[in-house]
Tab-separated table of C-alpha atoms and ligand atoms in Angstrom:
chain	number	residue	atom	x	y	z
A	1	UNK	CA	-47.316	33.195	48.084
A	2	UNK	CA	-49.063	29.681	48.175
A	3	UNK	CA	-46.875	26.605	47.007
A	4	UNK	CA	-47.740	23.257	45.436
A	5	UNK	CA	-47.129	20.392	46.886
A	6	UNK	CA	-45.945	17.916	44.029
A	7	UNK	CA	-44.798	14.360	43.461
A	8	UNK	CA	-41.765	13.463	41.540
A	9	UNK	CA	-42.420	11.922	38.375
A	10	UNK	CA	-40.545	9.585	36.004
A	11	UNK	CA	-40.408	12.287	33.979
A	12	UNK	CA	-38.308	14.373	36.215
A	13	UNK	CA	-34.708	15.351	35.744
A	14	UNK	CA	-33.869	14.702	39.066
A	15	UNK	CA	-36.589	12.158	40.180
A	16	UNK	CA	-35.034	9.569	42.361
A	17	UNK	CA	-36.099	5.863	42.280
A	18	UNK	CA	-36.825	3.011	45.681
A	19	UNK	CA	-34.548	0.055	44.622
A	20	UNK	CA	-31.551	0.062	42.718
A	21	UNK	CA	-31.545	-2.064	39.621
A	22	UNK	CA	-29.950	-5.007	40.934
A	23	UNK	CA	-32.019	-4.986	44.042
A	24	UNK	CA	-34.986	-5.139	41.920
A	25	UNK	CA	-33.199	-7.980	39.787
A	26	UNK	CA	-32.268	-9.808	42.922
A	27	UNK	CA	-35.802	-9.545	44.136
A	28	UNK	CA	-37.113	-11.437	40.977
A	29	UNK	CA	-34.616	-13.936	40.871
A	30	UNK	CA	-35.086	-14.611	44.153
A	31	UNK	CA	-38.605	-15.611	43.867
A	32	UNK	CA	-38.886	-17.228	40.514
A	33	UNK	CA	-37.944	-21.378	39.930
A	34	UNK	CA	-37.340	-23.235	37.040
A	35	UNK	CA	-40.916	-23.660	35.153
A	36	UNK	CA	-40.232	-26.152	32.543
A	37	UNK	CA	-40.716	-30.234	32.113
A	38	UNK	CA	-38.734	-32.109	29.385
A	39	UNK	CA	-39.852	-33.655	26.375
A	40	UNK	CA	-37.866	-35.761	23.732
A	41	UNK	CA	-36.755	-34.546	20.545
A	42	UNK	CA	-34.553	-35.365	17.511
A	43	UNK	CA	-30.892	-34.042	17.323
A	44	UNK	CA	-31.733	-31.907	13.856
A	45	UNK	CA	-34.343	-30.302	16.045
A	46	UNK	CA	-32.188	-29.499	19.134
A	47	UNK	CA	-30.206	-26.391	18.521
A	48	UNK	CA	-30.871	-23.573	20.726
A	49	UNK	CA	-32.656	-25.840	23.246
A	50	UNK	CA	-31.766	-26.329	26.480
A	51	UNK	CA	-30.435	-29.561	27.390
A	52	UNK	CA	-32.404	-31.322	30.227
A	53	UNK	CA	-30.401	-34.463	30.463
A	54	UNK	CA	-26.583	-34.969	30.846
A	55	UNK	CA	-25.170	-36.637	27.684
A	56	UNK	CA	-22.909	-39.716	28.635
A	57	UNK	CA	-21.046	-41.687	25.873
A	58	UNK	CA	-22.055	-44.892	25.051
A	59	UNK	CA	-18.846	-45.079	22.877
A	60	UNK	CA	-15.281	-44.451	22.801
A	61	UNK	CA	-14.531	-41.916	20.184
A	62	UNK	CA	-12.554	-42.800	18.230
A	63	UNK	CA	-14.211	-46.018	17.997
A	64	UNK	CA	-11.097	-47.332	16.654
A	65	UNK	CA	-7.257	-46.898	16.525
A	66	UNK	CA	-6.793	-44.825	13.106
A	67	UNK	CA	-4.530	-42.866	10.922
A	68	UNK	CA	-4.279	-39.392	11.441
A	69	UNK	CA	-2.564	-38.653	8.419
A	70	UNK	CA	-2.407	-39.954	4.517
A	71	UNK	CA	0.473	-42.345	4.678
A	72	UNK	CA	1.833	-45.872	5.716
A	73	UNK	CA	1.273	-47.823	8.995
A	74	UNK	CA	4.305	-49.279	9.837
A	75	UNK	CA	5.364	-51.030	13.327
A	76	UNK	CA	7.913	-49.365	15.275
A	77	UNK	CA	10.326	-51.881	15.387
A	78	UNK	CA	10.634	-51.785	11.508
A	79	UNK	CA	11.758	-47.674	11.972
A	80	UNK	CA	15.267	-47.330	10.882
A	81	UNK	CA	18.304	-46.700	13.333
A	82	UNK	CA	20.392	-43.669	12.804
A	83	UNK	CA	21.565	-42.717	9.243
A	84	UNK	CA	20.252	-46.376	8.087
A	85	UNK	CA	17.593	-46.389	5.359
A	86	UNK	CA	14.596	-48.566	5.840
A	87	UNK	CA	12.440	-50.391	2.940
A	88	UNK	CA	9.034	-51.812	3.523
A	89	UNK	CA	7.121	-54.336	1.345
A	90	UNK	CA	3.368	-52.489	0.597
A	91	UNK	CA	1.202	-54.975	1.378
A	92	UNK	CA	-2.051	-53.699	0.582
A	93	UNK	CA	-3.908	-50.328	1.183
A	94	UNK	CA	-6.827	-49.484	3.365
A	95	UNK	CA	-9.152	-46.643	3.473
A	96	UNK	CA	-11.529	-45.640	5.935
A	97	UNK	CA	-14.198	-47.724	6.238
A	98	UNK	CA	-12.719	-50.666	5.026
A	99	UNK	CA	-10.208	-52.187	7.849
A	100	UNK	CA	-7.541	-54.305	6.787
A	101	UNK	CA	-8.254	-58.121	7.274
A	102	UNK	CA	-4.913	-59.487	6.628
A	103	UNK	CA	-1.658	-60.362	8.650
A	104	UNK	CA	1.673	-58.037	8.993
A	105	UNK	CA	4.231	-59.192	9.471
A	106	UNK	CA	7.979	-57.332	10.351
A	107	UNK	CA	9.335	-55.655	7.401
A	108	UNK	CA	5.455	-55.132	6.160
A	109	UNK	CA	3.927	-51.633	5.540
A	110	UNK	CA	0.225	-50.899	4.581
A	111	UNK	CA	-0.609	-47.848	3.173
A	112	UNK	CA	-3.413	-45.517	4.990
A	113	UNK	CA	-5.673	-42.858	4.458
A	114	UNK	CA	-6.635	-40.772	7.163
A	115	UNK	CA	-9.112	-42.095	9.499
A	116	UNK	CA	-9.137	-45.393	7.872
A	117	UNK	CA	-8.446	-48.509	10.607
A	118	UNK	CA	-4.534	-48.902	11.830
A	119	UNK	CA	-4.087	-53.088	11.603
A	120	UNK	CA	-3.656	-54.443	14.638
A	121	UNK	CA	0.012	-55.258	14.182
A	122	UNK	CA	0.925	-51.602	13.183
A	123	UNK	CA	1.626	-49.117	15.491
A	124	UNK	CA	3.182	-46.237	13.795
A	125	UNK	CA	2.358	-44.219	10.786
A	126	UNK	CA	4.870	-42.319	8.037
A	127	UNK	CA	3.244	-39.447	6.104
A	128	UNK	CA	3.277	-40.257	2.351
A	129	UNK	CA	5.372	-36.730	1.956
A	130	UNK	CA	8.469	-38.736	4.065
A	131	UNK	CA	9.079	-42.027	1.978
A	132	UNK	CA	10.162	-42.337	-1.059
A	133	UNK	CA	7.873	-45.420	-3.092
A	134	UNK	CA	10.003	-47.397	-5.086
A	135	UNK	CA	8.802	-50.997	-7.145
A	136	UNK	CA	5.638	-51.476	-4.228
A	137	UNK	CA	8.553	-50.849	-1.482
A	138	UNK	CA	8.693	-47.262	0.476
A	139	UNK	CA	11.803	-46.071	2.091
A	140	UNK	CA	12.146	-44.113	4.828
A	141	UNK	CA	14.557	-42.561	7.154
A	142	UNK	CA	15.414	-41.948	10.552
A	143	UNK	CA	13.667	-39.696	11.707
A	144	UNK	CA	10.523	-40.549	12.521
A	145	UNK	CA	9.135	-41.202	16.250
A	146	UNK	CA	7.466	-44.400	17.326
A	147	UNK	CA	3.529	-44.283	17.380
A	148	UNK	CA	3.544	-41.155	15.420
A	149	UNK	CA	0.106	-39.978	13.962
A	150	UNK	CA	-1.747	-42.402	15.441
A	151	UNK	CA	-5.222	-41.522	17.552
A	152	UNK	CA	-5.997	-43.995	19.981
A	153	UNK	CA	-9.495	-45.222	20.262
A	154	UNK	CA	-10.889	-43.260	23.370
A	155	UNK	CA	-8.400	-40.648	23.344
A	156	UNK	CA	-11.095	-37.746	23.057
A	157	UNK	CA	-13.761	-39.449	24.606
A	158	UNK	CA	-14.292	-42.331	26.774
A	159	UNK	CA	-17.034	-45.021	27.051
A	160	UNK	CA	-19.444	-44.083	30.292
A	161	UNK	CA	-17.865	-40.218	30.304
A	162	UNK	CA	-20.154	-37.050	30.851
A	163	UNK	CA	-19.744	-35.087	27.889
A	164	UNK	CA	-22.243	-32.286	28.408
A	165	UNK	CA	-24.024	-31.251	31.355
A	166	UNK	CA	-28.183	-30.552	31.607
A	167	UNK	CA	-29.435	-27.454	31.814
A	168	UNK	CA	-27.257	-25.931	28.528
A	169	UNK	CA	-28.362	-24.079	25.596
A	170	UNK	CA	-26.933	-26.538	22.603
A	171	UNK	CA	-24.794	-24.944	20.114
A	172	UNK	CA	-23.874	-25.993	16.730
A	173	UNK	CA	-20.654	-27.752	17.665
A	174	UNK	CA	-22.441	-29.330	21.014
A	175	UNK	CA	-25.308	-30.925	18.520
A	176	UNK	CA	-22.128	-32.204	16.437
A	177	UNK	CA	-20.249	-33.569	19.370
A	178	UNK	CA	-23.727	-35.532	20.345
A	179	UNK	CA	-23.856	-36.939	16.541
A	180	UNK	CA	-20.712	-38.039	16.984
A	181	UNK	CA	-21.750	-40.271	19.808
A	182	UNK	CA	-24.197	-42.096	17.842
A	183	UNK	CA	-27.097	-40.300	19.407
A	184	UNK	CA	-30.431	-39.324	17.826
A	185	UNK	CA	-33.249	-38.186	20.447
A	186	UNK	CA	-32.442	-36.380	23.559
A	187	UNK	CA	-34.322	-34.871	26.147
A	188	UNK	CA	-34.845	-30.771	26.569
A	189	UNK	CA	-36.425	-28.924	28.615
A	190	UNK	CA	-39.788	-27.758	27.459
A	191	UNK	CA	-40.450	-24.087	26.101
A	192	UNK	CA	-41.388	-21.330	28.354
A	193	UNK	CA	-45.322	-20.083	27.520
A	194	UNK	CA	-45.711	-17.009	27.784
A	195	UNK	CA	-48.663	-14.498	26.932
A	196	UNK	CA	-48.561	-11.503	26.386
A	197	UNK	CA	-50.547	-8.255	26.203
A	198	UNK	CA	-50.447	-4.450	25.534
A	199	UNK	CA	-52.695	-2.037	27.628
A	200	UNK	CA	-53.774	1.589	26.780
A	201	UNK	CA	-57.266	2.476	24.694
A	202	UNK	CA	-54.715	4.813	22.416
A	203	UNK	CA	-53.294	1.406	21.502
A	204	UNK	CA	-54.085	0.301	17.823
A	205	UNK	CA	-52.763	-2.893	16.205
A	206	UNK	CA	-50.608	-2.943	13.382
A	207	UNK	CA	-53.048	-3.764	10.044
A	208	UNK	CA	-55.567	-1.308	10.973
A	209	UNK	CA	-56.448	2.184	9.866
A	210	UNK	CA	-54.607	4.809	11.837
A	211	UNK	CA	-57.118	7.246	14.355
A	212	UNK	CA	-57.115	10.388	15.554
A	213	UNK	CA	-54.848	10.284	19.288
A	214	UNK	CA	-53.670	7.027	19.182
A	215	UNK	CA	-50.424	4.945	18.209
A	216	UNK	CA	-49.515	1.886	16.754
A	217	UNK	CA	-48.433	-0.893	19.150
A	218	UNK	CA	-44.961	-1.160	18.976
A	219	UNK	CA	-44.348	-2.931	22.590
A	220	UNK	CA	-46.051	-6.264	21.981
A	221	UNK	CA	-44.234	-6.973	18.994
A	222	UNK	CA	-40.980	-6.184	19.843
A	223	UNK	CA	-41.555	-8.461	23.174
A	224	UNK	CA	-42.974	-11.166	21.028
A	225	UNK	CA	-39.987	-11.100	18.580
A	226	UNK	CA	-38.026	-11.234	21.414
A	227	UNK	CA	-39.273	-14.190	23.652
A	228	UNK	CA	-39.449	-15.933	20.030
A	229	UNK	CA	-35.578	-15.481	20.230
A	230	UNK	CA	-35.165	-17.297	23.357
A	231	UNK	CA	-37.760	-20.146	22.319
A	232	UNK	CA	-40.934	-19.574	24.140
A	233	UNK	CA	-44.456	-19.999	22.571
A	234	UNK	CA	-45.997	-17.141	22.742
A	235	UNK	CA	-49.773	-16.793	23.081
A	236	UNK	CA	-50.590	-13.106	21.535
A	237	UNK	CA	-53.641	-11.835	23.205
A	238	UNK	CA	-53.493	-8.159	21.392
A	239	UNK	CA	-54.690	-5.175	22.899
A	240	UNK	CA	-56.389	-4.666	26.542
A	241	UNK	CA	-58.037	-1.385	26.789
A	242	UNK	CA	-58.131	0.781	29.598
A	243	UNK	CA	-60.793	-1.229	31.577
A	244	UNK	CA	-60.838	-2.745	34.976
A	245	UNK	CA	-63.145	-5.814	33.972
A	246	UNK	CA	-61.390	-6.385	30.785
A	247	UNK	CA	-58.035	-6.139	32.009
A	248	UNK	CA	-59.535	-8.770	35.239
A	249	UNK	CA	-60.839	-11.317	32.428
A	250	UNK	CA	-57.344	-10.873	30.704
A	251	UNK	CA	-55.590	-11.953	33.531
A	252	UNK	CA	-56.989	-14.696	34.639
A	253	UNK	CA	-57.073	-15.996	30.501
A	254	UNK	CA	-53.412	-15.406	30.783
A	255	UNK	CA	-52.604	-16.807	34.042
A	256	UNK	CA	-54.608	-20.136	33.363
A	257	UNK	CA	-52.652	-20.688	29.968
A	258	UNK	CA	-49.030	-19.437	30.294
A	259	UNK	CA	-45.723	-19.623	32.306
A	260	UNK	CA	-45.521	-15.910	32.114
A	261	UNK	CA	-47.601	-13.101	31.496
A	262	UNK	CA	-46.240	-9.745	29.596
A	263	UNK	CA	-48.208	-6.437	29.719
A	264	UNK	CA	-46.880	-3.528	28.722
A	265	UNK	CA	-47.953	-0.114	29.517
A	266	UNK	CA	-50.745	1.007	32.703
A	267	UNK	CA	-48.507	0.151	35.483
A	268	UNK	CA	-47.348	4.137	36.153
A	269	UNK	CA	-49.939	6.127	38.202
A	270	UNK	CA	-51.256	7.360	35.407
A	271	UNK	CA	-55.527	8.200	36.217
A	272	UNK	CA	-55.294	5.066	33.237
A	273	UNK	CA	-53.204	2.810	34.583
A	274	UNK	CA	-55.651	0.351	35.974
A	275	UNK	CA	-53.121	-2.885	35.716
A	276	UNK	CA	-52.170	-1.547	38.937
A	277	UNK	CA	-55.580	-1.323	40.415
A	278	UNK	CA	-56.699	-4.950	38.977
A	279	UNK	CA	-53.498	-6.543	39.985
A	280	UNK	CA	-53.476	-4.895	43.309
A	281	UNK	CA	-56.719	-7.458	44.321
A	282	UNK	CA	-54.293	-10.696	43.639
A	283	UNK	CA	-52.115	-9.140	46.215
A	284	UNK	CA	-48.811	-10.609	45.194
A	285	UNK	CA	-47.856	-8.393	42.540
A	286	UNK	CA	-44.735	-5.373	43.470
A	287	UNK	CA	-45.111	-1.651	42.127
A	288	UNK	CA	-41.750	-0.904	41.976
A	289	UNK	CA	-39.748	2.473	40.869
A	290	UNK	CA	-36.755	1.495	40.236
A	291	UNK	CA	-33.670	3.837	40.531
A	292	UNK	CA	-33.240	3.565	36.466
A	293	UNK	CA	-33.230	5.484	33.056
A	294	UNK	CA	-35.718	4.924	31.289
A	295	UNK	CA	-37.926	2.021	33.005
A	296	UNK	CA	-38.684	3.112	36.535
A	297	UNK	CA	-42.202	1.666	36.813
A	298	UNK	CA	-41.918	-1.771	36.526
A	299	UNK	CA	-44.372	-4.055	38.071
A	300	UNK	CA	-43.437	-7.788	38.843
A	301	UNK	CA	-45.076	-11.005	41.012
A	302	UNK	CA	-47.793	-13.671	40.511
A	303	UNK	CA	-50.987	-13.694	39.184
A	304	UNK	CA	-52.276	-16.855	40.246
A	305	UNK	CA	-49.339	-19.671	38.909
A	306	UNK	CA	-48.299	-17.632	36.333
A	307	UNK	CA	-45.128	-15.090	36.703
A	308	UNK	CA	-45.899	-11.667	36.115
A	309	UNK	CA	-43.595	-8.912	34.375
A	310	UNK	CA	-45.252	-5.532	33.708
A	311	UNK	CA	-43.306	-3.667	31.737
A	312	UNK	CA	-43.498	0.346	31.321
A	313	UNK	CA	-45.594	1.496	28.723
A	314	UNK	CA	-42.518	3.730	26.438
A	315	UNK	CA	-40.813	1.380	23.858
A	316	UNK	CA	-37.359	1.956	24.912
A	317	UNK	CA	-38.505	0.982	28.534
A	318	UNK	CA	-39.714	-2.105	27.896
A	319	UNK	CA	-36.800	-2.918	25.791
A	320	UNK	CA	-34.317	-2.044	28.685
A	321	UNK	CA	-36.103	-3.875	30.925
A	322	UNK	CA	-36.534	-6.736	29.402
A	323	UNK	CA	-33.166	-6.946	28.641
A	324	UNK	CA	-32.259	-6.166	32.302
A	325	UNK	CA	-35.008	-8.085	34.383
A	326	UNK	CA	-37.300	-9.921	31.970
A	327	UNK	CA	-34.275	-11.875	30.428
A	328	UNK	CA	-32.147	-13.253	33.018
A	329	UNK	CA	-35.468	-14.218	34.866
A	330	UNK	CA	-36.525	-16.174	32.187
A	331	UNK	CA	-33.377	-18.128	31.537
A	332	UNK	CA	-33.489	-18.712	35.125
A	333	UNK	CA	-37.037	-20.274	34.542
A	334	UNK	CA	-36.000	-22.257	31.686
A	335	UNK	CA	-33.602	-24.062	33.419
A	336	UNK	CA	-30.791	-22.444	32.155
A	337	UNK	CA	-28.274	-23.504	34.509
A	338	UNK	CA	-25.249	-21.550	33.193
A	339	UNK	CA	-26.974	-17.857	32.017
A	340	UNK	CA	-26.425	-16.662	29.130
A	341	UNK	CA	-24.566	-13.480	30.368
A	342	UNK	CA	-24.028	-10.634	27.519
A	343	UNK	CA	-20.011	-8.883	28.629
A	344	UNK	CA	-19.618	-5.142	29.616
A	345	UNK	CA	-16.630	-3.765	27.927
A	346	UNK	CA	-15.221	-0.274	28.511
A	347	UNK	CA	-15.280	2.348	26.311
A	348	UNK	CA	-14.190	5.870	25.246
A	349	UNK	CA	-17.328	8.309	25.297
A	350	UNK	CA	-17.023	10.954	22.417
A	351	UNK	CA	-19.825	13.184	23.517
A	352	UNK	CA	-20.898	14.316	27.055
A	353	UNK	CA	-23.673	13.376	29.010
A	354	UNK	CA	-25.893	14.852	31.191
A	355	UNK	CA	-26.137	12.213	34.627
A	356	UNK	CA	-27.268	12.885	38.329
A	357	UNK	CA	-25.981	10.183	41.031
A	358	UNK	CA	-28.391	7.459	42.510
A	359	UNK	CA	-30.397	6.025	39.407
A	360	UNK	CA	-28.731	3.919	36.538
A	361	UNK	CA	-29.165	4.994	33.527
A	362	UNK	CA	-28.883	2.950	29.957
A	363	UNK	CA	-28.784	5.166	27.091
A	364	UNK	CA	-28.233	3.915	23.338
A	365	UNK	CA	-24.792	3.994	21.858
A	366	UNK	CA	-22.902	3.341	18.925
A	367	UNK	CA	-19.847	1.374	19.413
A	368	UNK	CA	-17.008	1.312	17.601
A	369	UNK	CA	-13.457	0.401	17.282
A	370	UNK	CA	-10.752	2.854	16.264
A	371	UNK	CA	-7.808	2.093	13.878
A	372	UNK	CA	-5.546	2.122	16.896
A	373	UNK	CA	-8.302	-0.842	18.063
A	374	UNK	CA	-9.721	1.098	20.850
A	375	UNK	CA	-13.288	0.965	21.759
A	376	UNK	CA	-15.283	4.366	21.352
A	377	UNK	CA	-19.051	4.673	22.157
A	378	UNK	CA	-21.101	7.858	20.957
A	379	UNK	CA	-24.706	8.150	22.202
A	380	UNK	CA	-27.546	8.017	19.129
A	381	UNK	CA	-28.396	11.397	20.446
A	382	UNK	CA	-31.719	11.984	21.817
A	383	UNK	CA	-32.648	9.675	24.590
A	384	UNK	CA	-36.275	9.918	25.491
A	385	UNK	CA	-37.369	6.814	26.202
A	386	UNK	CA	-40.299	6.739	23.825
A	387	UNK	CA	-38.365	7.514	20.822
A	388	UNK	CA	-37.569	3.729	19.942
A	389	UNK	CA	-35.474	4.848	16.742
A	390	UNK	CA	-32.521	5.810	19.567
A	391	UNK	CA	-32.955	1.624	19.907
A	392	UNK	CA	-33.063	0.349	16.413
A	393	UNK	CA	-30.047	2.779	15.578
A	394	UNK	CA	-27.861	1.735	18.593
A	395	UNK	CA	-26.052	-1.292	18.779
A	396	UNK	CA	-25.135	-1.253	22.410
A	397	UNK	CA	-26.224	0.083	26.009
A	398	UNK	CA	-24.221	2.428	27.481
A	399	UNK	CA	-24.699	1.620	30.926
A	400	UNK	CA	-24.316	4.742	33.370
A	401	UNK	CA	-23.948	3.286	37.041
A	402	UNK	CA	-26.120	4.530	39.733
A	403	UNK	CA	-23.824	6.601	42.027
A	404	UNK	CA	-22.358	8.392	38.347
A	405	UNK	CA	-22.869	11.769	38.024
A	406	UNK	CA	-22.598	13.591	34.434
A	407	UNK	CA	-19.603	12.041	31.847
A	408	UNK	CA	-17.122	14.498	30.528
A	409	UNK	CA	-15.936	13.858	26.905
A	410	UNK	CA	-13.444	11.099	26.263
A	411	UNK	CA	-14.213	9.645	29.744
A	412	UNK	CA	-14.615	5.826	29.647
A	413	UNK	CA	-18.051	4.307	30.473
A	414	UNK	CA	-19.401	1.019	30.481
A	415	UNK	CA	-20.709	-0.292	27.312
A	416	UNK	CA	-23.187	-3.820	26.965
A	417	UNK	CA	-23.066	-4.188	23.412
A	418	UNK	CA	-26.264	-5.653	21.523
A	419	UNK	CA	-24.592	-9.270	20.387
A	420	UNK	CA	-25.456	-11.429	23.052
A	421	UNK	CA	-28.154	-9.704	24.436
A	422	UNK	CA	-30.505	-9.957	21.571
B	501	LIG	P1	-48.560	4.162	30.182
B	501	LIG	O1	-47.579	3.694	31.212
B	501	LIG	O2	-49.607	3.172	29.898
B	501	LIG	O3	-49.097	5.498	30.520
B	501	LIG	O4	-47.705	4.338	28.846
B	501	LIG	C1	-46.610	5.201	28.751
B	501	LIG	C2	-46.389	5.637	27.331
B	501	LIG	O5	-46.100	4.516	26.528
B	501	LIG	C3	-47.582	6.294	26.684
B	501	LIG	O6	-47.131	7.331	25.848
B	501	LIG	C4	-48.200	5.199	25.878
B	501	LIG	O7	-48.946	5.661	24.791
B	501	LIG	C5	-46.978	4.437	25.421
B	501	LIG	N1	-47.317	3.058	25.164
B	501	LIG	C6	-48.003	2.244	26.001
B	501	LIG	N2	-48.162	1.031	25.460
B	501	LIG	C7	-47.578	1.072	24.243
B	501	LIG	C8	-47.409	0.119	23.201
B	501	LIG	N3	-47.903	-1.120	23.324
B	501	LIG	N4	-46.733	0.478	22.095
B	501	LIG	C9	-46.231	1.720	21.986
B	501	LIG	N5	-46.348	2.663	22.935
B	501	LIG	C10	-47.023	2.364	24.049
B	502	LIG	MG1	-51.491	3.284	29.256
């Protein structure tokens, strides 16, 4: 009996990966640097943009001493001692906006409204709920505390002080603590550009007529609609077919115009898969099989200036590792100084799964909490990693760790849910 000798494939149950997945994530990071320059922009443009200048205060907020409540500024020497009962003369009223230009004098009250200016004598203010107002007197009791509801000018922020640190991605309440500093234009770092590209001459763009053997591209727009997410431009250069000289003049297009080049598909060892053999003449560019479910071919390094990712060709590959590699790279080049990390939780698993040691796997769950409030994760049921339904379905990886073997029912498992990530 003759036998075959054979070569383990991704498609393999058992087919074992080189480096783990955070060796290969390691590698990337390790020799990737922030890409970007900054430009200036307006405040109402800023949200989601990363922040490449600290933000110092060129005020004290608040600007001025103010009321914190509706009420009557007072000053502490007027409160009443004991059970004695205290009346005021009103002598005016300010609001904010309008600060009070006159003198007080002991035995004086002005009434406030909240945020309005505290005159300089005052020192102390009594809600309007705790007096009683009586022919434009109040009266008021013992037992208020001097300098009550009061905010100091400075007290949240001082004059000179750091208030946010470069190399953030500005959220709604940062852009609103920037306003409130008087500032219009700051500087962020400019966007990532990155091109990007699907391979394979069974590839056919969405718009046009559907052929005999071949599939729509699904990979380029779900990367597109992704980097759009995190900001970048994106330069779309469609479809590269299966062609050494095609894929060469593709390159070199992509490498002189972008930050970052996408492909997906071609970078298996497919007869097809001429990425590979193209790339392989820039000779910084890694083949790697990485110990993972689904997404072992991944290819990653430089093409000329330009970072390279080459994602696998199957939908739910590219979206794993993008979400694994591609992402955390990126923010890295963006100048994302504090990542953007999306939190593992643990969670019940109500179905088994199949699982040898020594690969990672990420399948697609559902995630849900119980009435009792305890996290439960079922898988979306098939996993194959072209079937990109299992993806649009799920709302959260379930992330099987390399040295795992198969998951019983009710075991707990880590879970990466979707918000954050995406
Ligand atoms: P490859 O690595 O090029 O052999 O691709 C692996 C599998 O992914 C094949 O079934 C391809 O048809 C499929 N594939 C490759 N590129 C795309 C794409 N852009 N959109 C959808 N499926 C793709
Ligand atoms: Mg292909």
């Amino acid at each position: 009996m003759s036998t075959l000798k054979i070569q383990s494939s991704c498609g393999d149950e058992n087919e074992q990966g080189t480096l783990t997945v955070k060796d290969a994530l390691q590698n990337m990071l390790g020799s990737i640097s922030e890409r970007t320059s900054s430009e200036q922009i307006h405040l109402t443009d800023a949200v989601d943009r990363i922040l490449s200048q600290d933000i110092t205060s060129p005020i004290n907020v608040p600007s001025h001493r103010n009321s914190a409540v509706d009420g009557y500024a007072i000053m502490q020497t007027d409160l009443p001692v004991g059970d004695d009962i205290q009346i005021l003369n009103i002598m005016g009223r300010v609001v904010a906006g309008h600060p009070f230009t006159g003198q007080l004098r002991k035995g004086d009250c002005i009434q406030i409204m909240t945020g309005a200016q505290m005159p300089d004598q005052a020192d102390t203010v009594i809600m309007q709920e705790h007096v009683e107002v009586e022919n434009n007197c109040i009266r008021l009791d013992g037992r208020h505390t001097a300098g009550q509801n009061v905010r100091q000018a400075g007290e949240d922020i001082q004059t000179g002080q750091v208030v946010l640190n470069a190399g953030i991605k500005l959220t709604p309440p940062q852009i609103g603590l920037i306003a409130s500093l008087g500032i219009a234009e700051i500087r962020v770092k400019t966007p990532l550009t990155i091109a990007v590209f699907s391979t394979g001459d069974e590839i056919l763009s969405i718009g046009s007529a559907q052929k005999e053997g071949c599939i729509y591209d699904s990979n380029r727009y779900s990367i597109i609609a992704a980097l759009k997410k995190l900001g970048c431009n994106v330069l779309d250069m469609g479809i590269i077919a299966d062609d050494p000289n095609k894929l060469r003049i593709a390159f070199k297009q992509a490498a002189s115009s972008a930050d970052v080049i996408f492909t997906s598909g071609g970078v298996s060892v497919g007869e097809a898969d001429y990425t590979k053999q193209v790339l392989s003449e820039t000779g910084s560019i890694n083949f790697w099989k990485v110990a993972m479910k689904p997404g072992r071919p991944v290819a990653f390094g430089h093409v000329d200036d330009a970072v390279f990712f080459g994602l696998p060709g199957n939908p739910v590959a590219v979206m794993v590792t993008f979400y694994q590699f591609a992402l955390p790279c990126l923010q890295k080049m963006m100048g994302l100084t504090q990542p953007l990390i999306a939190p593992t939780i643990k969670a019940q698993c109500t179905s088994p799964i199949r699982k040898i040691p020594g690969r990672t796997e990420f399948q697609r769950g559902v995630l849900s909490q119980s009435d009792s409030g305890k996290w439960q994760v079922a898988t979306t049921g098939k996993q194959g990693s072209g079937i990109l339904r299992s993806m649009s379905i799920a709302n959260a990886f379930i992330i099987l760790e390399h040295e795992r073997s198969s998951i019983q029912e009710g075991e707990w498992v880590t879970v990466q849910p979707f918000i954050g990530l995406f």
